[in-house]
Amino acid sequence: MIAYSKLQVRVDLEAITHNYRLLKEIGGRIIPVIKSDAYGHGLCEVARALEPEGADTCAVGYVHEGVQLRDSGYAGRIISLLGPVDAPDFAALGPRGIVPFIGHADTLGALGREVSDPVDIALKFDTGMSRLGFRPEQLPEILDFCARHPHIRPVMVASHLAVADEPQRSGLTTEQCTVFLEVVDQLRGAGYAVEASLANSAAILGHEQCLCDSQRAGIALYGANPFEGTEWRHVGEALLPAMEVSAPVLSVHALDKGQGISYGHTYVAEEDMLVAVVGVGYADCYSRGLSNRGWMNFRGHRVPVVGRVCMQMTCVDVTGLAGKGEAVRVGDVVHLLGGPAPGRILPGELAEWWETIPYEVFCLLGMNPRSY
Ligand SMILES: *Cc1c(COP(=O)(O)O)cnc(C)c1O
C-alpha cells in the first residue's frame, strides 16, 4: 500500500464474482489465481468473495502469500505457483496446507530433506514456456524419487501456456496441450491419480482442448479480455472490469498560447487553454511513459495528458469542458481507469497508452489505497 497516495482504487467484487461464474460456465472447475495481491485487487478480499461461489482452491505465487491467505481464515486448498524458495517456505507447506508447484529436481531434493511429514505437491512441467518446470523426459527420475519418498504425494500435474492469447499461433498451444496430456497419461499410468491443470484465462475462453480437471483463471477474473485487439475479442466481451482508479484535481488554471507546461516543456499550448493539475504521478505507479500519451476521464469526457507526468502530479487539458456545462473545480475527481460512460477507460486502453498489458496496470495501480 502506498501510504502517501491520494488515489482511490475501487474494487467491484461483484464484477469478479460475475466473471468467475462466466468462466465456470465454460471451464467447469476454476481455480482463481490471486498471486501478487490478486493482481492488485486484494488477496484476502478476492478469496473471501469467491469462496461462497465454490472456489475451494486458490492459487498464489510464493508460499508466504499462501501463509497470509491461510492466516486470514481462508479454509480452502491453497496452491503456490512458484513453490518453496527458503526454509520458512518449506516449513509452512504441511502446517498451512499449501500445495506447491514443484518443477525442478533440486527443489524436489530439498523437499525430501526439509520435509518429513506428508505433503501434497503439484508437478509442474515445461511444455514450451521454457521458464519453470520439469522437462517431460525427466518423468522417470521424478517417479523414482516419489517411489523413494512416499510422504511426498503428487496430487496435481500442471503446465503453463506461452501464447494462448494469440489466435494466430494456436498451433503452439495445441502442441503444448499434446505434450501435457502425454505427461498426464504417463503419471496416471504409474499409479498417481493426479488432477490435471493446464488452461489460463485465454485458454479457458479460446482453447477448448486445453480444458482438464481444473483451470487457472487470473486476468479474466479481473475483467480484462485476454483477446482484446485480436479477431477472437468477442469471446471475452462479457467480462466486467473490476477496478476503477480516480485522483483529485489539485488546481485548474489557464495555459496561454505559446506557454510550455511541466518539466522540459514537452508540451507547448498552440492556443489558449485550460488545464487541470491532477494529484497522481509516477510515485503512485502512474507511469511517466503516459506523458503526452495518456487520457483521463472527467465525468465521462476524455481529457488528454499534457506534458510530462511528474512524481505526484499530472496535467490534463480540460479546455472547453466549462462550455459543455462540466466546469472542472479543485477537489473534483478524475478517473485514470474506468469512470462514467461514454469516456470509461478500459484496462486494455490504459495499457496500450502505457505500452504494457492490463496485468501490469492492475498490479501497479492496485498498490494505492483500495476500497470495496
Ligand atoms: C499467473 C498464472 C496463471 C493465470 O494466468 P492468466 O493469464 O492471468 O489467466 C495461471 N497459471 C500460472 C502458472 C500463472 O503463473
mmCIF file of C-alpha atoms and ligand atoms in Angstrom:
data_model
loop_
_atom_site.group_PDB
_atom_site.id
_atom_site.type_symbol
_atom_site.label_atom_id
_atom_site.label_comp_id
_atom_site.label_asym_id
_atom_site.label_seq_id
_atom_site.Cartn_x
_atom_site.Cartn_y
_atom_site.Cartn_z
ATOM 1 C CA MET A 1 0.000 0.000 0.000
ATOM 2 C CA ILE A 2 1.361 3.414 -0.981
ATOM 3 C CA ALA A 3 0.798 5.488 2.166
ATOM 4 C CA TYR A 4 1.320 8.949 0.650
ATOM 5 C CA SER A 5 -1.049 8.418 -2.281
ATOM 6 C CA LYS A 6 -4.323 10.336 -2.754
ATOM 7 C CA LEU A 7 -5.568 7.863 -5.361
ATOM 8 C CA GLN A 8 -8.717 5.886 -4.759
ATOM 9 C CA VAL A 9 -8.864 2.356 -6.100
ATOM 10 C CA ARG A 10 -12.422 0.998 -6.156
ATOM 11 C CA VAL A 11 -12.700 -2.765 -6.498
ATOM 12 C CA ASP A 12 -16.077 -4.174 -7.519
ATOM 13 C CA LEU A 13 -16.178 -7.672 -6.012
ATOM 14 C CA GLU A 14 -19.483 -8.338 -7.772
ATOM 15 C CA ALA A 15 -17.735 -7.875 -11.121
ATOM 16 C CA ILE A 16 -15.201 -10.506 -10.011
ATOM 17 C CA THR A 17 -17.919 -12.982 -8.982
ATOM 18 C CA HIS A 18 -19.719 -12.276 -12.288
ATOM 19 C CA ASN A 19 -16.523 -13.102 -14.189
ATOM 20 C CA TYR A 20 -15.947 -16.196 -12.050
ATOM 21 C CA ARG A 21 -19.440 -17.544 -12.869
ATOM 22 C CA LEU A 22 -18.906 -16.820 -16.553
ATOM 23 C CA LEU A 23 -15.606 -18.728 -16.571
ATOM 24 C CA LYS A 24 -17.150 -21.615 -14.609
ATOM 25 C CA GLU A 25 -19.848 -21.986 -17.264
ATOM 26 C CA ILE A 26 -17.181 -22.520 -19.886
ATOM 27 C CA GLY A 27 -14.377 -24.188 -17.958
ATOM 28 C CA GLY A 28 -16.028 -26.070 -15.100
ATOM 29 C CA ARG A 29 -13.650 -26.196 -12.158
ATOM 30 C CA ILE A 30 -11.917 -22.793 -11.934
ATOM 31 C CA ILE A 31 -9.026 -22.070 -9.585
ATOM 32 C CA PRO A 32 -8.829 -18.293 -9.016
ATOM 33 C CA VAL A 33 -5.264 -17.052 -9.450
ATOM 34 C CA ILE A 34 -4.765 -14.455 -6.717
ATOM 35 C CA LYS A 35 -0.991 -14.041 -6.788
ATOM 36 C CA SER A 36 0.552 -10.579 -6.334
ATOM 37 C CA ASP A 37 -2.318 -9.380 -4.129
ATOM 38 C CA ALA A 38 -4.871 -10.711 -6.635
ATOM 39 C CA TYR A 39 -3.320 -8.643 -9.445
ATOM 40 C CA GLY A 40 -3.679 -5.592 -7.200
ATOM 41 C CA HIS A 41 -7.320 -6.326 -6.275
ATOM 42 C CA GLY A 42 -6.638 -7.686 -2.750
ATOM 43 C CA LEU A 43 -5.573 -11.253 -1.892
ATOM 44 C CA CYS A 44 -7.889 -11.963 1.031
ATOM 45 C CA GLU A 45 -10.826 -9.887 -0.220
ATOM 46 C CA VAL A 46 -10.953 -11.724 -3.554
ATOM 47 C CA ALA A 47 -10.570 -15.160 -1.929
ATOM 48 C CA ARG A 48 -13.333 -14.343 0.554
ATOM 49 C CA ALA A 49 -15.642 -13.144 -2.239
ATOM 50 C CA LEU A 50 -15.118 -16.284 -4.337
ATOM 51 C CA GLU A 51 -15.250 -18.925 -1.578
ATOM 52 C CA PRO A 52 -19.090 -18.882 -1.447
ATOM 53 C CA GLU A 53 -19.092 -19.150 -5.284
ATOM 54 C CA GLY A 54 -17.434 -22.561 -4.994
ATOM 55 C CA ALA A 55 -13.766 -21.604 -5.162
ATOM 56 C CA ASP A 56 -12.447 -24.342 -2.864
ATOM 57 C CA THR A 57 -8.913 -23.838 -4.207
ATOM 58 C CA CYS A 58 -6.981 -20.625 -4.804
ATOM 59 C CA ALA A 59 -3.555 -20.144 -6.383
ATOM 60 C CA VAL A 60 -0.992 -17.687 -5.035
ATOM 61 C CA GLY A 61 2.593 -17.031 -6.179
ATOM 62 C CA TYR A 62 5.051 -17.522 -3.316
ATOM 63 C CA VAL A 63 4.401 -19.771 -0.336
ATOM 64 C CA HIS A 64 4.372 -16.821 2.056
ATOM 65 C CA GLU A 65 1.450 -15.313 0.127
ATOM 66 C CA GLY A 66 -0.341 -18.568 0.893
ATOM 67 C CA VAL A 67 0.562 -18.265 4.578
ATOM 68 C CA GLN A 68 -1.001 -14.796 4.617
ATOM 69 C CA LEU A 69 -4.146 -16.133 2.925
ATOM 70 C CA ARG A 70 -4.398 -19.081 5.327
ATOM 71 C CA ASP A 71 -3.923 -16.852 8.361
ATOM 72 C CA SER A 72 -6.746 -14.606 7.107
ATOM 73 C CA GLY A 73 -9.109 -17.526 7.631
ATOM 74 C CA TYR A 74 -9.385 -18.973 4.110
ATOM 75 C CA ALA A 75 -10.278 -22.643 4.618
ATOM 76 C CA GLY A 76 -9.844 -23.997 1.079
ATOM 77 C CA ARG A 77 -6.852 -25.551 -0.625
ATOM 78 C CA ILE A 78 -4.026 -23.152 -1.446
ATOM 79 C CA ILE A 79 -1.654 -23.701 -4.354
ATOM 80 C CA SER A 80 1.701 -21.914 -4.592
ATOM 81 C CA LEU A 81 2.546 -21.442 -8.276
ATOM 82 C CA LEU A 82 6.166 -20.502 -7.561
ATOM 83 C CA GLY A 83 6.797 -23.122 -4.878
ATOM 84 C CA PRO A 84 9.101 -23.015 -1.858
ATOM 85 C CA VAL A 85 12.198 -20.800 -2.023
ATOM 86 C CA ASP A 86 13.638 -20.758 1.522
ATOM 87 C CA ALA A 87 13.474 -22.700 4.807
ATOM 88 C CA PRO A 88 10.387 -20.892 6.198
ATOM 89 C CA ASP A 89 8.569 -21.711 2.934
ATOM 90 C CA PHE A 90 9.338 -25.437 3.241
ATOM 91 C CA ALA A 91 8.309 -25.384 6.912
ATOM 92 C CA ALA A 92 4.947 -23.732 6.118
ATOM 93 C CA LEU A 93 3.748 -26.215 3.455
ATOM 94 C CA GLY A 94 2.350 -29.028 5.628
ATOM 95 C CA PRO A 95 1.088 -26.997 8.620
ATOM 96 C CA ARG A 96 -0.681 -24.420 6.396
ATOM 97 C CA GLY A 97 -1.963 -26.949 3.866
ATOM 98 C CA ILE A 98 -0.223 -25.306 0.923
ATOM 99 C CA VAL A 99 0.316 -27.360 -2.244
ATOM 100 C CA PRO A 100 3.472 -26.127 -4.018
ATOM 101 C CA PHE A 101 4.206 -26.313 -7.722
ATOM 102 C CA ILE A 102 7.499 -28.246 -7.958
ATOM 103 C CA GLY A 103 9.325 -28.027 -11.285
ATOM 104 C CA HIS A 104 12.998 -28.731 -10.614
ATOM 105 C CA ALA A 105 14.938 -31.755 -9.367
ATOM 106 C CA ASP A 106 16.808 -29.559 -6.870
ATOM 107 C CA THR A 107 13.539 -28.366 -5.307
ATOM 108 C CA LEU A 108 12.280 -31.930 -5.153
ATOM 109 C CA GLY A 109 15.549 -32.945 -3.450
ATOM 110 C CA ALA A 110 15.279 -30.068 -0.975
ATOM 111 C CA LEU A 111 11.699 -31.091 -0.232
ATOM 112 C CA GLY A 112 12.936 -34.615 0.545
ATOM 113 C CA ARG A 113 15.483 -33.198 3.006
ATOM 114 C CA GLU A 114 13.416 -30.391 4.583
ATOM 115 C CA VAL A 115 10.007 -32.024 4.970
ATOM 116 C CA SER A 116 9.340 -35.207 6.936
ATOM 117 C CA ASP A 117 5.545 -35.034 7.367
ATOM 118 C CA PRO A 118 3.270 -35.960 4.463
ATOM 119 C CA VAL A 119 2.960 -33.154 1.912
ATOM 120 C CA ASP A 120 0.872 -32.858 -1.270
ATOM 121 C CA ILE A 121 2.621 -31.374 -4.282
ATOM 122 C CA ALA A 122 1.815 -30.350 -7.855
ATOM 123 C CA LEU A 123 4.318 -31.434 -10.509
ATOM 124 C CA LYS A 124 4.917 -28.612 -12.952
ATOM 125 C CA PHE A 125 6.108 -29.477 -16.456
ATOM 126 C CA ASP A 126 7.637 -27.244 -19.063
ATOM 127 C CA THR A 127 5.781 -27.992 -22.292
ATOM 128 C CA GLY A 128 7.001 -24.944 -24.211
ATOM 129 C CA MET A 129 7.167 -21.863 -21.990
ATOM 130 C CA SER A 130 10.855 -22.606 -21.230
ATOM 131 C CA ARG A 131 10.633 -20.948 -17.849
ATOM 132 C CA LEU A 132 9.782 -23.157 -14.869
ATOM 133 C CA GLY A 133 9.029 -26.867 -14.917
ATOM 134 C CA PHE A 134 10.460 -30.334 -15.434
ATOM 135 C CA ARG A 135 11.150 -31.444 -18.974
ATOM 136 C CA PRO A 136 8.794 -34.314 -19.903
ATOM 137 C CA GLU A 137 11.807 -36.626 -20.332
ATOM 138 C CA GLN A 138 12.587 -36.194 -16.611
ATOM 139 C CA LEU A 139 9.475 -38.178 -15.718
ATOM 140 C CA PRO A 140 11.361 -41.443 -14.897
ATOM 141 C CA GLU A 141 13.630 -39.711 -12.357
ATOM 142 C CA ILE A 142 10.609 -37.977 -10.785
ATOM 143 C CA LEU A 143 8.742 -41.262 -10.485
ATOM 144 C CA ASP A 144 11.848 -42.844 -8.974
ATOM 145 C CA PHE A 145 12.096 -40.025 -6.402
ATOM 146 C CA CYS A 146 8.419 -40.310 -5.464
ATOM 147 C CA ALA A 147 8.706 -44.069 -5.033
ATOM 148 C CA ARG A 148 11.562 -43.482 -2.576
ATOM 149 C CA HIS A 149 9.716 -40.657 -0.737
ATOM 150 C CA PRO A 150 6.145 -41.873 -0.239
ATOM 151 C CA HIS A 151 5.303 -38.962 2.076
ATOM 152 C CA ILE A 152 5.729 -36.585 -0.890
ATOM 153 C CA ARG A 153 2.486 -37.082 -2.775
ATOM 154 C CA PRO A 154 1.908 -35.726 -6.272
ATOM 155 C CA VAL A 155 -1.793 -34.805 -6.349
ATOM 156 C CA MET A 156 -1.684 -32.476 -9.306
ATOM 157 C CA VAL A 157 0.113 -32.068 -12.613
ATOM 158 C CA ALA A 158 0.308 -28.713 -14.353
ATOM 159 C CA SER A 159 1.885 -26.744 -17.155
ATOM 160 C CA HIS A 160 1.608 -23.153 -18.361
ATOM 161 C CA LEU A 161 0.814 -21.886 -21.875
ATOM 162 C CA ALA A 162 3.042 -19.342 -23.615
ATOM 163 C CA VAL A 163 0.856 -17.933 -26.429
ATOM 164 C CA ALA A 164 -2.735 -18.896 -25.578
ATOM 165 C CA ASP A 165 -3.858 -15.280 -26.089
ATOM 166 C CA GLU A 166 -2.599 -15.206 -29.700
ATOM 167 C CA PRO A 167 -5.179 -16.781 -32.035
ATOM 168 C CA GLN A 168 -2.774 -16.817 -34.990
ATOM 169 C CA ARG A 169 -0.352 -19.015 -33.019
ATOM 170 C CA SER A 170 -2.897 -21.628 -31.902
ATOM 171 C CA GLY A 171 -0.640 -24.335 -33.285
ATOM 172 C CA LEU A 172 1.876 -23.841 -30.483
ATOM 173 C CA THR A 173 -0.876 -24.021 -27.861
ATOM 174 C CA THR A 174 -2.110 -27.280 -29.405
ATOM 175 C CA GLU A 175 1.457 -28.645 -29.307
ATOM 176 C CA GLN A 176 1.829 -27.733 -25.632
ATOM 177 C CA CYS A 177 -1.527 -29.363 -24.935
ATOM 178 C CA THR A 178 -0.484 -32.600 -26.678
ATOM 179 C CA VAL A 179 2.794 -32.816 -24.743
ATOM 180 C CA PHE A 180 0.969 -32.103 -21.487
ATOM 181 C CA LEU A 181 -1.728 -34.756 -21.979
ATOM 182 C CA GLU A 182 1.014 -37.305 -22.707
ATOM 183 C CA VAL A 183 2.693 -36.495 -19.362
ATOM 184 C CA VAL A 184 -0.676 -36.743 -17.579
ATOM 185 C CA ASP A 185 -1.250 -40.186 -19.106
ATOM 186 C CA GLN A 186 2.162 -41.422 -18.034
ATOM 187 C CA LEU A 187 1.736 -40.204 -14.444
ATOM 188 C CA ARG A 188 -1.672 -41.837 -14.215
ATOM 189 C CA GLY A 189 -0.268 -44.969 -15.795
ATOM 190 C CA ALA A 190 2.319 -45.046 -12.997
ATOM 191 C CA GLY A 191 -0.482 -45.067 -10.436
ATOM 192 C CA TYR A 192 -0.776 -41.391 -9.464
ATOM 193 C CA ALA A 193 -4.374 -40.122 -9.512
ATOM 194 C CA VAL A 194 -3.303 -36.594 -10.387
ATOM 195 C CA GLU A 195 -5.598 -33.631 -11.069
ATOM 196 C CA ALA A 196 -4.545 -32.128 -14.399
ATOM 197 C CA SER A 197 -4.469 -28.351 -14.861
ATOM 198 C CA LEU A 198 -3.272 -26.521 -17.972
ATOM 199 C CA ALA A 199 -5.536 -23.641 -19.014
ATOM 200 C CA ASN A 200 -5.057 -19.973 -18.085
ATOM 201 C CA SER A 201 -7.715 -17.321 -18.797
ATOM 202 C CA ALA A 202 -7.078 -17.189 -22.545
ATOM 203 C CA ALA A 203 -7.218 -20.987 -22.880
ATOM 204 C CA ILE A 204 -10.462 -21.212 -20.878
ATOM 205 C CA LEU A 205 -12.062 -18.731 -23.285
ATOM 206 C CA GLY A 206 -10.435 -19.805 -26.520
ATOM 207 C CA HIS A 207 -8.862 -23.279 -26.449
ATOM 208 C CA GLU A 208 -11.384 -25.929 -25.503
ATOM 209 C CA GLN A 209 -8.881 -28.774 -25.973
ATOM 210 C CA CYS A 210 -6.833 -27.381 -23.059
ATOM 211 C CA LEU A 211 -9.646 -27.815 -20.522
ATOM 212 C CA CYS A 212 -8.678 -30.510 -17.992
ATOM 213 C CA ASP A 213 -9.762 -31.264 -14.405
ATOM 214 C CA SER A 214 -9.189 -27.696 -13.228
ATOM 215 C CA GLN A 215 -8.321 -24.423 -14.934
ATOM 216 C CA ARG A 216 -6.380 -21.480 -13.519
ATOM 217 C CA ALA A 217 -8.013 -18.099 -14.163
ATOM 218 C CA GLY A 218 -6.283 -14.799 -13.436
ATOM 219 C CA ILE A 219 -6.681 -11.828 -15.745
ATOM 220 C CA ALA A 220 -10.207 -12.691 -16.949
ATOM 221 C CA LEU A 221 -11.383 -12.817 -13.348
ATOM 222 C CA TYR A 222 -10.443 -9.154 -13.046
ATOM 223 C CA GLY A 223 -12.303 -8.294 -16.236
ATOM 224 C CA ALA A 224 -9.565 -7.748 -18.802
ATOM 225 C CA ASN A 225 -10.225 -9.533 -22.083
ATOM 226 C CA PRO A 226 -7.153 -11.651 -22.970
ATOM 227 C CA PHE A 227 -8.184 -11.460 -26.645
ATOM 228 C CA GLU A 228 -8.594 -7.653 -26.768
ATOM 229 C CA GLY A 229 -7.369 -6.395 -30.120
ATOM 230 C CA THR A 230 -7.485 -9.831 -31.787
ATOM 231 C CA GLU A 231 -10.080 -11.484 -34.029
ATOM 232 C CA TRP A 232 -11.229 -13.536 -31.014
ATOM 233 C CA ARG A 233 -12.136 -10.497 -28.889
ATOM 234 C CA HIS A 234 -15.834 -11.492 -28.853
ATOM 235 C CA VAL A 235 -15.166 -14.493 -26.553
ATOM 236 C CA GLY A 236 -14.171 -12.166 -23.694
ATOM 237 C CA GLU A 237 -16.665 -9.382 -24.318
ATOM 238 C CA ALA A 238 -18.958 -10.205 -21.385
ATOM 239 C CA LEU A 239 -16.182 -9.832 -18.795
ATOM 240 C CA LEU A 240 -16.598 -6.856 -16.452
ATOM 241 C CA PRO A 241 -13.563 -4.817 -15.330
ATOM 242 C CA ALA A 242 -13.448 -4.810 -11.526
ATOM 243 C CA MET A 243 -11.001 -1.948 -10.866
ATOM 244 C CA GLU A 244 -11.604 1.790 -11.111
ATOM 245 C CA VAL A 245 -8.996 4.363 -10.137
ATOM 246 C CA SER A 246 -9.506 8.061 -9.500
ATOM 247 C CA ALA A 247 -7.456 11.020 -8.277
ATOM 248 C CA PRO A 248 -8.288 14.550 -7.072
ATOM 249 C CA VAL A 249 -7.923 17.785 -9.038
ATOM 250 C CA LEU A 250 -5.372 19.977 -7.218
ATOM 251 C CA SER A 251 -5.555 23.082 -9.402
ATOM 252 C CA VAL A 252 -7.261 24.459 -12.501
ATOM 253 C CA HIS A 253 -5.632 27.277 -14.427
ATOM 254 C CA ALA A 254 -5.200 28.913 -17.810
ATOM 255 C CA LEU A 255 -2.344 27.992 -20.126
ATOM 256 C CA ASP A 256 -1.785 30.761 -22.672
ATOM 257 C CA LYS A 257 -0.908 30.177 -26.301
ATOM 258 C CA GLY A 258 2.850 29.608 -26.567
ATOM 259 C CA GLN A 259 3.351 28.588 -22.921
ATOM 260 C CA GLY A 260 5.068 25.288 -22.112
ATOM 261 C CA ILE A 261 3.862 23.058 -19.300
ATOM 262 C CA SER A 262 5.550 20.705 -16.788
ATOM 263 C CA TYR A 263 9.207 19.576 -16.751
ATOM 264 C CA GLY A 264 11.019 20.038 -20.025
ATOM 265 C CA HIS A 265 8.116 21.964 -21.570
ATOM 266 C CA THR A 266 7.497 18.898 -23.763
ATOM 267 C CA TYR A 267 4.029 20.315 -24.485
ATOM 268 C CA VAL A 268 3.505 23.882 -25.652
ATOM 269 C CA ALA A 269 -0.026 25.347 -25.952
ATOM 270 C CA GLU A 270 -0.974 26.006 -29.580
ATOM 271 C CA GLU A 271 -3.891 28.153 -28.439
ATOM 272 C CA ASP A 272 -5.267 29.492 -25.160
ATOM 273 C CA MET A 273 -6.164 26.505 -22.981
ATOM 274 C CA LEU A 274 -7.444 25.488 -19.569
ATOM 275 C CA VAL A 275 -5.551 22.762 -17.722
ATOM 276 C CA ALA A 276 -6.241 20.777 -14.562
ATOM 277 C CA VAL A 277 -3.419 19.511 -12.355
ATOM 278 C CA VAL A 278 -4.382 16.043 -11.099
ATOM 279 C CA GLY A 279 -2.889 14.518 -7.923
ATOM 280 C CA VAL A 280 -1.378 11.420 -9.463
ATOM 281 C CA GLY A 281 2.161 10.741 -10.647
ATOM 282 C CA TYR A 282 4.733 8.049 -11.203
ATOM 283 C CA ALA A 283 5.237 7.668 -7.437
ATOM 284 C CA ASP A 284 1.633 6.398 -7.381
ATOM 285 C CA CYS A 285 2.535 3.940 -10.150
ATOM 286 C CA TYR A 286 1.005 6.072 -12.927
ATOM 287 C CA SER A 287 3.826 5.650 -15.403
ATOM 288 C CA ARG A 288 5.875 8.582 -16.660
ATOM 289 C CA GLY A 289 5.546 6.836 -20.029
ATOM 290 C CA LEU A 290 1.996 8.250 -20.144
ATOM 291 C CA SER A 291 3.428 11.780 -20.621
ATOM 292 C CA ASN A 292 1.673 13.372 -23.652
ATOM 293 C CA ARG A 293 0.147 9.920 -24.437
ATOM 294 C CA GLY A 294 -2.406 9.024 -21.776
ATOM 295 C CA TRP A 295 -6.018 10.075 -21.310
ATOM 296 C CA MET A 296 -8.139 10.545 -18.201
ATOM 297 C CA ASN A 297 -11.918 10.539 -17.764
ATOM 298 C CA PHE A 298 -13.648 13.581 -16.268
ATOM 299 C CA ARG A 299 -17.378 12.863 -15.808
ATOM 300 C CA GLY A 300 -17.485 10.822 -18.982
ATOM 301 C CA HIS A 301 -15.297 13.180 -21.056
ATOM 302 C CA ARG A 302 -11.876 12.006 -22.229
ATOM 303 C CA VAL A 303 -9.160 14.542 -21.398
ATOM 304 C CA PRO A 304 -5.574 14.128 -22.669
ATOM 305 C CA VAL A 305 -2.435 14.237 -20.537
ATOM 306 C CA VAL A 306 -0.360 17.284 -21.485
ATOM 307 C CA GLY A 307 3.347 17.496 -20.677
ATOM 308 C CA ARG A 308 5.342 15.136 -18.502
ATOM 309 C CA VAL A 309 3.844 13.024 -15.737
ATOM 310 C CA CYS A 310 5.596 14.180 -12.517
ATOM 311 C CA MET A 311 6.193 12.377 -9.216
ATOM 312 C CA GLN A 312 2.807 13.215 -7.703
ATOM 313 C CA MET A 313 1.133 15.359 -10.373
ATOM 314 C CA THR A 314 -0.100 15.105 -13.947
ATOM 315 C CA CYS A 315 -1.676 17.862 -16.070
ATOM 316 C CA VAL A 316 -4.660 17.282 -18.362
ATOM 317 C CA ASP A 317 -6.259 19.520 -20.989
ATOM 318 C CA VAL A 318 -9.783 20.467 -19.866
ATOM 319 C CA THR A 319 -10.287 23.294 -22.383
ATOM 320 C CA GLY A 320 -13.894 23.623 -23.446
ATOM 321 C CA LEU A 321 -15.452 21.467 -20.709
ATOM 322 C CA ALA A 322 -16.951 24.531 -18.980
ATOM 323 C CA GLY A 323 -18.809 25.313 -22.226
ATOM 324 C CA LYS A 324 -20.362 21.816 -22.034
ATOM 325 C CA GLY A 325 -21.603 22.559 -18.513
ATOM 326 C CA GLU A 326 -18.814 20.464 -16.972
ATOM 327 C CA ALA A 327 -16.571 23.059 -15.334
ATOM 328 C CA VAL A 328 -13.658 21.367 -13.537
ATOM 329 C CA ARG A 329 -13.065 22.537 -9.954
ATOM 330 C CA VAL A 330 -10.418 21.913 -7.351
ATOM 331 C CA GLY A 331 -11.370 18.803 -5.369
ATOM 332 C CA ASP A 332 -13.276 17.136 -8.234
ATOM 333 C CA VAL A 333 -12.178 13.587 -9.035
ATOM 334 C CA VAL A 334 -10.787 12.407 -12.348
ATOM 335 C CA HIS A 335 -10.673 8.740 -13.356
ATOM 336 C CA LEU A 336 -7.453 7.206 -14.633
ATOM 337 C CA LEU A 337 -9.182 3.851 -15.128
ATOM 338 C CA GLY A 338 -12.898 3.189 -15.511
ATOM 339 C CA GLY A 339 -15.177 6.102 -14.651
ATOM 340 C CA PRO A 340 -18.506 7.202 -16.175
ATOM 341 C CA ALA A 341 -19.589 6.430 -19.770
ATOM 342 C CA PRO A 342 -19.037 7.333 -22.519
ATOM 343 C CA GLY A 343 -15.437 8.117 -21.534
ATOM 344 C CA ARG A 344 -14.978 4.947 -19.454
ATOM 345 C CA ILE A 345 -11.347 3.852 -19.690
ATOM 346 C CA LEU A 346 -10.892 0.138 -20.291
ATOM 347 C CA PRO A 347 -7.872 -1.727 -18.849
ATOM 348 C CA GLY A 348 -6.683 -2.543 -22.374
ATOM 349 C CA GLU A 349 -6.791 1.112 -23.441
ATOM 350 C CA LEU A 350 -4.769 2.374 -20.485
ATOM 351 C CA ALA A 351 -2.330 -0.491 -21.032
ATOM 352 C CA GLU A 352 -1.902 0.470 -24.686
ATOM 353 C CA TRP A 353 -1.102 4.146 -23.916
ATOM 354 C CA TRP A 354 1.270 2.842 -21.213
ATOM 355 C CA GLU A 355 2.855 0.403 -23.699
ATOM 356 C CA THR A 356 2.192 -2.529 -21.396
ATOM 357 C CA ILE A 357 -0.541 -5.087 -20.614
ATOM 358 C CA PRO A 358 -3.535 -4.883 -18.244
ATOM 359 C CA TYR A 359 -1.730 -7.257 -15.821
ATOM 360 C CA GLU A 360 0.899 -4.603 -15.076
ATOM 361 C CA VAL A 361 -1.660 -1.766 -14.947
ATOM 362 C CA PHE A 362 -3.675 -3.669 -12.291
ATOM 363 C CA CYS A 363 -0.673 -4.785 -10.215
ATOM 364 C CA LEU A 364 0.811 -1.291 -10.092
ATOM 365 C CA LEU A 365 -2.280 0.917 -9.683
ATOM 366 C CA GLY A 366 -3.667 -1.634 -7.205
ATOM 367 C CA MET A 367 -0.893 -0.705 -4.775
ATOM 368 C CA ASN A 368 -2.748 2.540 -3.989
ATOM 369 C CA PRO A 369 -5.365 2.803 -1.206
ATOM 370 C CA ARG A 370 -8.284 0.499 -2.050
ATOM 371 C CA SER A 371 -11.923 0.306 -1.087
ATOM 372 C CA TYR A 372 -14.570 -2.260 -1.986
HETATM 373 C C1 LIG B 1 -0.463 -16.152 -13.454
HETATM 374 C C2 LIG B 1 -0.665 -17.578 -13.796
HETATM 375 C C3 LIG B 1 -1.895 -18.037 -14.287
HETATM 376 C C4 LIG B 1 -3.042 -17.108 -14.640
HETATM 377 O O1 LIG B 1 -2.830 -16.552 -15.909
HETATM 378 P P1 LIG B 1 -3.904 -15.529 -16.563
HETATM 379 O O2 LIG B 1 -3.374 -15.257 -17.905
HETATM 380 O O3 LIG B 1 -3.878 -14.311 -15.685
HETATM 381 O O4 LIG B 1 -5.215 -16.212 -16.538
HETATM 382 C C5 LIG B 1 -2.053 -19.392 -14.471
HETATM 383 N N1 LIG B 1 -1.038 -20.262 -14.221
HETATM 384 C C6 LIG B 1 0.165 -19.845 -13.788
HETATM 385 C C7 LIG B 1 1.239 -20.842 -13.545
HETATM 386 C C8 LIG B 1 0.399 -18.497 -13.576
HETATM 387 O O5 LIG B 1 1.594 -18.087 -13.140
#
